Short mmCIF file of C-alpha atoms and ligand atoms in Angstrom, two decimals:
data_model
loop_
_atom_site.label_atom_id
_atom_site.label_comp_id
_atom_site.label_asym_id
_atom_site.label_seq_id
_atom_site.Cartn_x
_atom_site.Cartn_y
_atom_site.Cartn_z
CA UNK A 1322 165.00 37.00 190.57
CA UNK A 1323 168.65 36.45 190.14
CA UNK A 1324 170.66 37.57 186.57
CA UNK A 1325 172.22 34.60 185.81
CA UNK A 1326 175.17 34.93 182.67
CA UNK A 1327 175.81 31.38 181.41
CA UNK A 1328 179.20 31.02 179.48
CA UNK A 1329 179.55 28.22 176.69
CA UNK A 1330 181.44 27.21 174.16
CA UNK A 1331 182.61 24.06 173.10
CA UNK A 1332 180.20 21.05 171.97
CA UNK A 1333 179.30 19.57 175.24
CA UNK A 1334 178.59 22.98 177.31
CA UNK A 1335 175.82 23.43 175.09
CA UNK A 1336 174.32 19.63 176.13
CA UNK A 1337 175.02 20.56 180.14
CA UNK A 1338 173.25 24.05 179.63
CA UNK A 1339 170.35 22.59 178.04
CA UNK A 1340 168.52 21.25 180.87
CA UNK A 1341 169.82 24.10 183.41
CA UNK A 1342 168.36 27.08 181.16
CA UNK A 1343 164.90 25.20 181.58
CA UNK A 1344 165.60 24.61 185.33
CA UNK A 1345 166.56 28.44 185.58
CA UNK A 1346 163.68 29.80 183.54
CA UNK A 1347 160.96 27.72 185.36
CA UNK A 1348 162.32 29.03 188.37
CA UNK A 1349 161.85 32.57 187.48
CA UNK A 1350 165.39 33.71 187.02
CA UNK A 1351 166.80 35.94 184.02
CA UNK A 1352 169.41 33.93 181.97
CA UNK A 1353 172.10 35.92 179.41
CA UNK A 1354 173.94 33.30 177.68
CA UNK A 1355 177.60 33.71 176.18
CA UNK A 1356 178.90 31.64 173.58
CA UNK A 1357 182.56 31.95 173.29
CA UNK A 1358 183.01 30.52 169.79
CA UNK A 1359 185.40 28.04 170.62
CA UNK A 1360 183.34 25.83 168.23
CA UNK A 1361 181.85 27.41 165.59
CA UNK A 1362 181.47 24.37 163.32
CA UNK A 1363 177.13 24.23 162.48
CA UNK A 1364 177.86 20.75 163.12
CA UNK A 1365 179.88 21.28 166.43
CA UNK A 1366 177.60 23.81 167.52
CA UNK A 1367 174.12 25.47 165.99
CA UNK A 1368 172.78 21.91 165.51
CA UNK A 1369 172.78 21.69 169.10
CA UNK A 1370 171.08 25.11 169.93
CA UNK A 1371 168.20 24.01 167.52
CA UNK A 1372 167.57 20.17 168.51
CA UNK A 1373 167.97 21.18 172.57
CA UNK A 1374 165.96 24.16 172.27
CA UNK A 1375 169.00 26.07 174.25
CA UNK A 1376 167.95 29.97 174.58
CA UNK A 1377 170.12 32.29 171.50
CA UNK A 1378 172.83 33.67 172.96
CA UNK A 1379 172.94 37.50 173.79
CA UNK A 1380 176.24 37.90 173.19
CA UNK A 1381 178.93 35.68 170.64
CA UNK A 1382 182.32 36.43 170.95
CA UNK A 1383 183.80 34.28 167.79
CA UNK A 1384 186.95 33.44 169.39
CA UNK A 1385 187.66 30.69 167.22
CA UNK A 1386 190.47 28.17 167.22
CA UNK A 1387 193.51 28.87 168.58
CA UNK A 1388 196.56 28.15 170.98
CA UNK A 1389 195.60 28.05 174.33
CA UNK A 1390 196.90 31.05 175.81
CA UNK A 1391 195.47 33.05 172.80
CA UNK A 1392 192.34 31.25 172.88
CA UNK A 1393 191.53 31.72 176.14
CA UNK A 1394 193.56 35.64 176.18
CA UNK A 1395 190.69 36.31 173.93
CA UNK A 1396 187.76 35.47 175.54
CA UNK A 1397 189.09 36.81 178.59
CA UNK A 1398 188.99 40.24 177.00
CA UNK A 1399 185.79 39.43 175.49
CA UNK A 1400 184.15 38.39 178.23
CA UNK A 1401 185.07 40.72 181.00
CA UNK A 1402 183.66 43.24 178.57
CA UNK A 1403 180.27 41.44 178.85
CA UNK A 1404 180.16 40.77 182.48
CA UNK A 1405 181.08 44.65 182.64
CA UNK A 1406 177.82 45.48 180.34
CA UNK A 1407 175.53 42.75 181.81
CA UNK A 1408 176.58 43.10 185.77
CA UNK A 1409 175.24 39.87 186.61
CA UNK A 1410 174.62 38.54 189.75
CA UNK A 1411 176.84 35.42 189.27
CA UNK A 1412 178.65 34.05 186.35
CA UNK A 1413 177.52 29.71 185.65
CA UNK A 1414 179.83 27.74 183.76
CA UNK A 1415 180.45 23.96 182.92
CA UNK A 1416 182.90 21.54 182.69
CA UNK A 1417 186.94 21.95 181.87
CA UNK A 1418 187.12 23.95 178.49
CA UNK A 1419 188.96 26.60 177.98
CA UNK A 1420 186.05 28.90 178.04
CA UNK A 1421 184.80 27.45 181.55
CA UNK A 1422 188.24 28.86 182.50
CA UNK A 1423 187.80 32.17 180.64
CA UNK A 1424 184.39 32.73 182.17
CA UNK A 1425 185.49 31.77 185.87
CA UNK A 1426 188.71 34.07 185.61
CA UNK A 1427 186.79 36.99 183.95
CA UNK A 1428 184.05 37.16 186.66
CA UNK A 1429 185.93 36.60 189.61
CA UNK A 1430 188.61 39.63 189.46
CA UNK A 1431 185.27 41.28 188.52
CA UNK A 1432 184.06 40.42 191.93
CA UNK A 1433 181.31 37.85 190.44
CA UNK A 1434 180.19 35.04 192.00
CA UNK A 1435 181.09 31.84 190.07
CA UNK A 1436 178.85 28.85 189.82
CA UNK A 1437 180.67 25.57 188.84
CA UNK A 1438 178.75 22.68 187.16
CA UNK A 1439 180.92 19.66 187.21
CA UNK A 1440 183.44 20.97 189.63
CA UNK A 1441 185.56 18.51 191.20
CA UNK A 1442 186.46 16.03 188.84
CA UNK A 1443 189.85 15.30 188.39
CA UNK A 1444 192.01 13.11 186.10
CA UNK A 1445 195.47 13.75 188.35
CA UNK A 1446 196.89 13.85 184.67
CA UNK A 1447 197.98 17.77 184.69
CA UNK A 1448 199.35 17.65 180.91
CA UNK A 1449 195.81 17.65 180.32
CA UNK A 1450 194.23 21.34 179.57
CA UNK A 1451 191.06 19.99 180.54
CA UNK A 1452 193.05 19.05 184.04
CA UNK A 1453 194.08 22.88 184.87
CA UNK A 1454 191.14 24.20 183.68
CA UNK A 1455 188.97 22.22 185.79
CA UNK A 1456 191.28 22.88 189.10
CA UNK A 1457 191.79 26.68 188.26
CA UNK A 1458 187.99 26.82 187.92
CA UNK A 1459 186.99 24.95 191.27
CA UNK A 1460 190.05 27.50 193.15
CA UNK A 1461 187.99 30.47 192.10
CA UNK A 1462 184.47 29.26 192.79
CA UNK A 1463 182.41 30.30 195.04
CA UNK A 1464 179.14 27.85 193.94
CA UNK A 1465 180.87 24.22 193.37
CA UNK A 1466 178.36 21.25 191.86
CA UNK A 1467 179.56 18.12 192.24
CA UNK A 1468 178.43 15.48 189.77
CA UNK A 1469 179.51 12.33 192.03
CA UNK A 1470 181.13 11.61 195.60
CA UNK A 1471 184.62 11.08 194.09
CA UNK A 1472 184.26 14.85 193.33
CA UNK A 1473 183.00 16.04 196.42
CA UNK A 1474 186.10 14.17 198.15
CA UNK A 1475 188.65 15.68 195.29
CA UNK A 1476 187.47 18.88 196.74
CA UNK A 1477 188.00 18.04 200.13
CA UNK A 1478 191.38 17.08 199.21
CA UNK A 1479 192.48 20.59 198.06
CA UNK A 1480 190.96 22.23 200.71
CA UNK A 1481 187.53 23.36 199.21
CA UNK A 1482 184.70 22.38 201.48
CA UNK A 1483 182.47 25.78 201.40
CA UNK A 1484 179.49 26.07 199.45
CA UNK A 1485 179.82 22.72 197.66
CA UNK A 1486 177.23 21.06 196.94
CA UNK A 1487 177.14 17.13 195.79
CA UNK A 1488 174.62 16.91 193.06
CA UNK A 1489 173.91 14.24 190.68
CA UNK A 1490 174.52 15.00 187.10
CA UNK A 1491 173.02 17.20 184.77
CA UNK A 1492 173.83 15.40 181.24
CA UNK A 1493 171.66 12.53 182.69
CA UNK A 1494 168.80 15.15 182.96
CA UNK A 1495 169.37 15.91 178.92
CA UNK A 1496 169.53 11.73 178.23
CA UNK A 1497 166.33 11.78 180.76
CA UNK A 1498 164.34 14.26 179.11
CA UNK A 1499 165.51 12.78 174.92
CA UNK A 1500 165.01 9.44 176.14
CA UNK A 1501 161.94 8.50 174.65
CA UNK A 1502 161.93 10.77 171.94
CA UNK A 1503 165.11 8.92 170.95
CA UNK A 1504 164.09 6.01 171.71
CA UNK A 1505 161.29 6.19 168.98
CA UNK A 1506 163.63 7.25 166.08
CA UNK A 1507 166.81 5.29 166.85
CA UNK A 1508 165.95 2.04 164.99
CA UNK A 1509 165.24 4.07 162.16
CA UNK A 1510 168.43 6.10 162.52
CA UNK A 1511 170.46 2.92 162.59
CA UNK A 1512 169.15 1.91 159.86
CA UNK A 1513 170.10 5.21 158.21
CA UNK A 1514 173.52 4.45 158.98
CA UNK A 1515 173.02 1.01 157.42
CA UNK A 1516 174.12 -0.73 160.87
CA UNK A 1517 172.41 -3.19 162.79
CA UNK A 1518 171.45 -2.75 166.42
CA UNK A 1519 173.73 -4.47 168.57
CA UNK A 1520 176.45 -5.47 165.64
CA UNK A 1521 178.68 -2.52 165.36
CA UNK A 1522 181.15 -0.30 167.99
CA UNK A 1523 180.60 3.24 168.27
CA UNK A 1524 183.87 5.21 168.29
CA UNK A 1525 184.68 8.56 169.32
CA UNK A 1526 187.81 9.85 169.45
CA UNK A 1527 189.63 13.76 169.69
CA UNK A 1528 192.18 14.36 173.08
CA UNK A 1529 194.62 15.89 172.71
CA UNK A 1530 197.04 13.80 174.99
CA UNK A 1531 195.93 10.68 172.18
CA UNK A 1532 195.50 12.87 168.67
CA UNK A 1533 198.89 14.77 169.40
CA UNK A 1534 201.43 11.44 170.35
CA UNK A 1535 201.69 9.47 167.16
CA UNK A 1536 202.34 6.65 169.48
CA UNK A 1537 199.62 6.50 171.39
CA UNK A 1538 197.04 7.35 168.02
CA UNK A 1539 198.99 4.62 166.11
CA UNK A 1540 198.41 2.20 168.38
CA UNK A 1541 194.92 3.24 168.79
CA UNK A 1542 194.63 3.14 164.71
CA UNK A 1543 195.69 -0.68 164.95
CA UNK A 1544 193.38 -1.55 167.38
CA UNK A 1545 190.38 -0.18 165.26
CA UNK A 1546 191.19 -2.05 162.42
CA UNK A 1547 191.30 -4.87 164.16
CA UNK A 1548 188.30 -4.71 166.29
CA UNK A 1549 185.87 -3.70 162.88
CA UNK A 1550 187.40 -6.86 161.12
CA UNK A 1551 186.73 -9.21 164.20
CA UNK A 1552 183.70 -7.66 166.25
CA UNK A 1553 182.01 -5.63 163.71
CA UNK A 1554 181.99 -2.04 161.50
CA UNK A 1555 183.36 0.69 163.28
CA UNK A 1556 181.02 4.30 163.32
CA UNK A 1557 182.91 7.17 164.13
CA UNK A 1558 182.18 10.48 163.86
CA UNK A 1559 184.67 12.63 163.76
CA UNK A 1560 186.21 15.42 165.79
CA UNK A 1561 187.04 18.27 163.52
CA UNK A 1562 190.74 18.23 165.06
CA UNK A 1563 191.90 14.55 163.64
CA UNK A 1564 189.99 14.69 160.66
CA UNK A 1565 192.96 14.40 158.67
CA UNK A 1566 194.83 12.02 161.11
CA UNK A 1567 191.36 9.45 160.70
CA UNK A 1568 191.31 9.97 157.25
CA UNK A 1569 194.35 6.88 157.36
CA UNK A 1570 192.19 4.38 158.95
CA UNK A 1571 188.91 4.73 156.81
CA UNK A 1572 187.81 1.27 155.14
CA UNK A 1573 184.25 -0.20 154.61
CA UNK A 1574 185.04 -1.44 157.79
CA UNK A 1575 185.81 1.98 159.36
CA UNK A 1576 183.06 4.01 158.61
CA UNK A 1577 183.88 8.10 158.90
CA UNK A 1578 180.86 10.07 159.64
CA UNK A 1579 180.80 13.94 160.30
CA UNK A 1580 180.40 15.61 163.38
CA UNK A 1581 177.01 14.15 164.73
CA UNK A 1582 173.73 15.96 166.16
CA UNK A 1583 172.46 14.86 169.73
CA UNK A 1584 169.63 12.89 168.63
CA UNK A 1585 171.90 10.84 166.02
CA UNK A 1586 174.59 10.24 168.44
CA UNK A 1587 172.35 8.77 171.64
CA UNK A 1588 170.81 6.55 169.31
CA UNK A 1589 174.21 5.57 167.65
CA UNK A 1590 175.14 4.83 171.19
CA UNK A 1591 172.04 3.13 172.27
CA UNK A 1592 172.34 0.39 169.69
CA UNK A 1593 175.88 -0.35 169.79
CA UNK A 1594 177.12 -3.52 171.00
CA UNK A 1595 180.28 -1.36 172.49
CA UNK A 1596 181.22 2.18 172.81
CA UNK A 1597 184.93 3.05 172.31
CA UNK A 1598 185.81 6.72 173.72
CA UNK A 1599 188.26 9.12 174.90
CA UNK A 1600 185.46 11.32 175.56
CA UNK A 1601 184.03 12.35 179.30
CA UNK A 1602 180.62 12.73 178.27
CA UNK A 1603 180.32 9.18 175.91
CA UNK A 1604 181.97 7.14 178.72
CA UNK A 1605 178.26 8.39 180.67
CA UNK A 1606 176.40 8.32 178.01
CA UNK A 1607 177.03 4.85 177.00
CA UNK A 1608 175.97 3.78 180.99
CA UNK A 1609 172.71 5.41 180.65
CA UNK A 1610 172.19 3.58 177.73
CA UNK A 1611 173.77 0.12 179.54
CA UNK A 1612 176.36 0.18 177.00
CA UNK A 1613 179.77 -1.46 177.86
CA UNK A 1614 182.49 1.18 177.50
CA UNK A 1615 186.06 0.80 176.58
CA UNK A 1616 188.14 3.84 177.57
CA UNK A 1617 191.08 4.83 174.84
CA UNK A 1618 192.73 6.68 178.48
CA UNK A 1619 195.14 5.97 180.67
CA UNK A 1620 192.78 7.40 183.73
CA UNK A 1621 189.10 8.80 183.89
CA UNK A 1622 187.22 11.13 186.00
CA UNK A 1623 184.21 9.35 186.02
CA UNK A 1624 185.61 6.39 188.39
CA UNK A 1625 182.28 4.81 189.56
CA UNK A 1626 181.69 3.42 186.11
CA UNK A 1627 184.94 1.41 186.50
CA UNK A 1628 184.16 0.68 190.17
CA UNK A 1629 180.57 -0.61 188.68
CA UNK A 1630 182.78 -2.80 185.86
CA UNK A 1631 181.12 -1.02 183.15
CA UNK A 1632 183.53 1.07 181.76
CA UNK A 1633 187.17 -0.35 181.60
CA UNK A 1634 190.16 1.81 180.92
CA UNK A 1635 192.67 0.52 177.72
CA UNK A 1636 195.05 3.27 177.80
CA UNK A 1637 196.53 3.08 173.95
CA UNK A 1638 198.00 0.03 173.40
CA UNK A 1639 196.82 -2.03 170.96
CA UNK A 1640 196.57 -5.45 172.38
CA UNK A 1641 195.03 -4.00 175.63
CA UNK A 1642 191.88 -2.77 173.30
CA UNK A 1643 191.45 -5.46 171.37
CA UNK A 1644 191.27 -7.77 174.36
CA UNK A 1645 188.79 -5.53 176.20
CA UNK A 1646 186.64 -4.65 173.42
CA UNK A 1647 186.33 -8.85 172.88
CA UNK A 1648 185.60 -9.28 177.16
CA UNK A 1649 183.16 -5.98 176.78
CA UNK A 1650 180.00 -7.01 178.42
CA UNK A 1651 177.13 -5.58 180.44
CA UNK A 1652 176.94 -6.53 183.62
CA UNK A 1653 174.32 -8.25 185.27
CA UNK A 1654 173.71 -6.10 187.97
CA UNK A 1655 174.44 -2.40 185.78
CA UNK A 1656 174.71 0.55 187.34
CA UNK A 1657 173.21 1.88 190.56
CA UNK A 1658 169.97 3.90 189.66
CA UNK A 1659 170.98 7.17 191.76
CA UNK A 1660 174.51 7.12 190.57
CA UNK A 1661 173.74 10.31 188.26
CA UNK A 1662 171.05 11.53 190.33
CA UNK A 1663 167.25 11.40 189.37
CA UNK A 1664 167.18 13.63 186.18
CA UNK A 1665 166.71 16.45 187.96
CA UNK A 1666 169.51 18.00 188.90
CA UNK A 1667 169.06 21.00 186.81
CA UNK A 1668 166.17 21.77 189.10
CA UNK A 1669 168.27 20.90 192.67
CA UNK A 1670 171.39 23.27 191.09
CA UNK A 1671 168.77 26.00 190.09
CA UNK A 1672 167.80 26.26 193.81
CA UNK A 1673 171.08 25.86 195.04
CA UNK A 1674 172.13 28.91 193.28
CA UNK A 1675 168.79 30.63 194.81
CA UNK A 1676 170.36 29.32 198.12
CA UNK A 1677 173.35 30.30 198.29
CA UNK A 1678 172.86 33.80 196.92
CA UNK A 1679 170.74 34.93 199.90
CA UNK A 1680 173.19 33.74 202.39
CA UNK A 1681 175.90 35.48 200.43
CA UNK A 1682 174.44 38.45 200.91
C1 LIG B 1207 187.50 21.07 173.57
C2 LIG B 1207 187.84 20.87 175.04
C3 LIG B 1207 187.70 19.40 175.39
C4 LIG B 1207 186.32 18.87 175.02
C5 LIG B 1207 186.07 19.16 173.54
C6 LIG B 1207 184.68 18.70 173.16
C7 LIG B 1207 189.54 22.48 175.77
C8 LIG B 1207 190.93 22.66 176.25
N1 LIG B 1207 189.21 21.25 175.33
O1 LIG B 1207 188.50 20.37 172.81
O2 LIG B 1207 187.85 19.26 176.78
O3 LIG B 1207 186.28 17.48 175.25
O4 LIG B 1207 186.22 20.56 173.31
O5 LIG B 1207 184.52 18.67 171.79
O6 LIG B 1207 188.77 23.42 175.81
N2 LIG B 1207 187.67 22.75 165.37
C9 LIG B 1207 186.98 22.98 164.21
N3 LIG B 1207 185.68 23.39 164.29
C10 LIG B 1207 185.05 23.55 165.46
C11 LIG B 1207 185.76 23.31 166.65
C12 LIG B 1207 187.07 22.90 166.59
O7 LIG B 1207 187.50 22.83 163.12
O8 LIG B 1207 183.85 23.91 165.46
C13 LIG B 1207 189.07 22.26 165.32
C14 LIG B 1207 190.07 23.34 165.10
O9 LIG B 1207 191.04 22.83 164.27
C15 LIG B 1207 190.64 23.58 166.46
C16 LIG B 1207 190.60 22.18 167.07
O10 LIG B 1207 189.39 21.62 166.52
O11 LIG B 1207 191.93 24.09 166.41
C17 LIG B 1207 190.55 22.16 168.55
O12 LIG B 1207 189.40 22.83 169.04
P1 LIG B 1207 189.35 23.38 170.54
O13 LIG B 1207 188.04 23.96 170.80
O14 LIG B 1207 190.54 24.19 170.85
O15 LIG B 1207 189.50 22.09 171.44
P2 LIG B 1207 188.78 20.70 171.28
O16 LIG B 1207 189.79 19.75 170.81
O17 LIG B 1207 187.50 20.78 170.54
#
């Protein structure tokens, strides 16, 4: 049995670790999990432990918001205490936060294996936190899960080649497992939102590199307004960072919605004509659903869903939207089937770990 301490924190983390804490209990192994507090929000965070059935955590730090260095300072301190009381046998954390970072540094100067879900990835855009927290992570772990080949070769191209393993991706086991749960309620919760299937655009909307350049979010802002008067009303719940930045753009044509539960949001995305999104996770989320994605970014991580011509990348200007959010169509031939893996990666990263902890010892 291995002692597993899984670190979260921000909205997403607690989607990934979903699946995973399944995987890792049906396989026997003891799970502590570790929420940072970086969101704290019921709507950013408890509504997910309850819908996903994630396990309590053990241990909640309340961090809070903060500047990065003292954000991630303090759950440093925080969680090297933990590790200290829990002496696990290898630390798991997820994606690019600044508590992925937190929990990788923390265990590894304890001399704790770290297990990386989503390593690899890469943007090449460094003024992005997410950028140098994913790269810091993947230099000081010694378990590395690829989501997709791109990653796997973004490794190879920094020199990490040990112990990584190319795996599909594990928030296609959460959409696998919801699927037809969600699938039951969603025309009902469109029709909650007083939207009809395939005649509205689903926006999301919160990076930093867009919400903090006025040019970039202005331009964005025009685009909006254009797209809900000449494709359809715009749904977009919103970020607890721009809330007062969106608050310019609302119109019966802009609808504002607060922070949305998993269940709402898949089936917000499932019956939208188009999914606009500066978000990692949405950009996926909209494939499984076969979706067409427009990407408010001037790069993405998730490459293969451009290479597929299913996701397109707008950047911020205005006209460059608007024009793809009008050619926005899915394609014929979709997506590959395997290009996420088979919903069950959880399971194939569970034994991984199993794996690779023998021969490291
Ligand atoms: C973080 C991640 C980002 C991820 C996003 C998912 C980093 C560097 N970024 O960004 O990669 O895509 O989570 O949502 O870790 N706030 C609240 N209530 C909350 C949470 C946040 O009001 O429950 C507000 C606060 O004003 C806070 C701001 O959002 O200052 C930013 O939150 P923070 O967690 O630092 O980063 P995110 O923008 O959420």
């Amino acid at each position: 049995m291995t002692r597993i301490l899984t670190v979260v924190g921000a909205r997403p983390q607690f989607i990934k670790a979903a699946p995973v804490s399944r995987a890792l209990d049906r396989a026997g192994n003891e799970e502590i999990v570790v929420h940072t507090g970086q969101h704290y929000d019921t709507a950013m965070s408890d509504v997910f432990f309850a819908r996903l059935g994630i396990r309590d955590p053990k241990h909640h730090l309340g961090i809070g918001s903060a500047g990065h260095g003292a954000q991630t300072g303090r759950m440093l301190e925080g969680l090297e205490r933990v590790i200290v009381a829990e002496c696990p046998d290898a630390v798991l954390v997820y994606g690019d936060t600044n508590s992925t970072l937190a929990g990788a540094l923390a265990a590894v100067k304890l001399h704790v294996p770290v297990a990386h879900i989503e390593a690899g990835l890469r943007s090449f855009n460094r003024r992005m936190p997410e950028e140098i927290n994913r790269v810091l992570t993947d230099h000081v772990s010694s378990m590395l899960f690829a989501p997709t080949d791109a990653a796997v070769v973004n490794l190879r191209n920094e020199g990490i080649v040990e112990n990584v393993v190319r795996t599909g991706d594990v928030m296609y086991d959460v959409a696998t497992l919801f699927r037809s749960e969600i699938g039951v309620e969603a025309a009902q919760i469109a029709a909650r939102f007083r939207v009809e299937p395939k005649h509205y655009v689903f926006l999301t909307l919160h990076r930093a590199e867009n919400s903090d350049d006025p040019v970039r979010w202005s331009g964005i802002m025009r685009a909006i307004r254009q797209i809900s008067e000449e494709i359809g009303p715009v749904l977009w719940p919103v970020h607890p960072r721009v809330r007062a930045l969106a608050a310019d753009v609302e119109s019966p044509h802009v609808r504002l919605l607060d922070p949305q539960p998993y269940a709402e949001t898949q089936a917000l995305v499932m019956n939208a004509r188009l999914v606009l999104t500066d978000s990692g996770g949405l950009q996926k989320e909209a494939a499984f659903h076969s979706v067409p994605c427009v990407t408010l970014r001037d790069e993405t991580e998730w490459v293969e869903l451009i290479d597929a011509g299913v996701n397109r990348l707008a950047g911020a200007d205005t006209a460059t939207i608007v024009r793809l959010a009008h050619e926005a169509r899915w394609p014929k031939r979709g997506i590959s089937g395997q290009l996420y893996g088979n919903g069950n990666t959880s399971d194939d990263i569970v034994k991984a770990i199993g794996r690779l902890m023998e021969t490291a010892q």
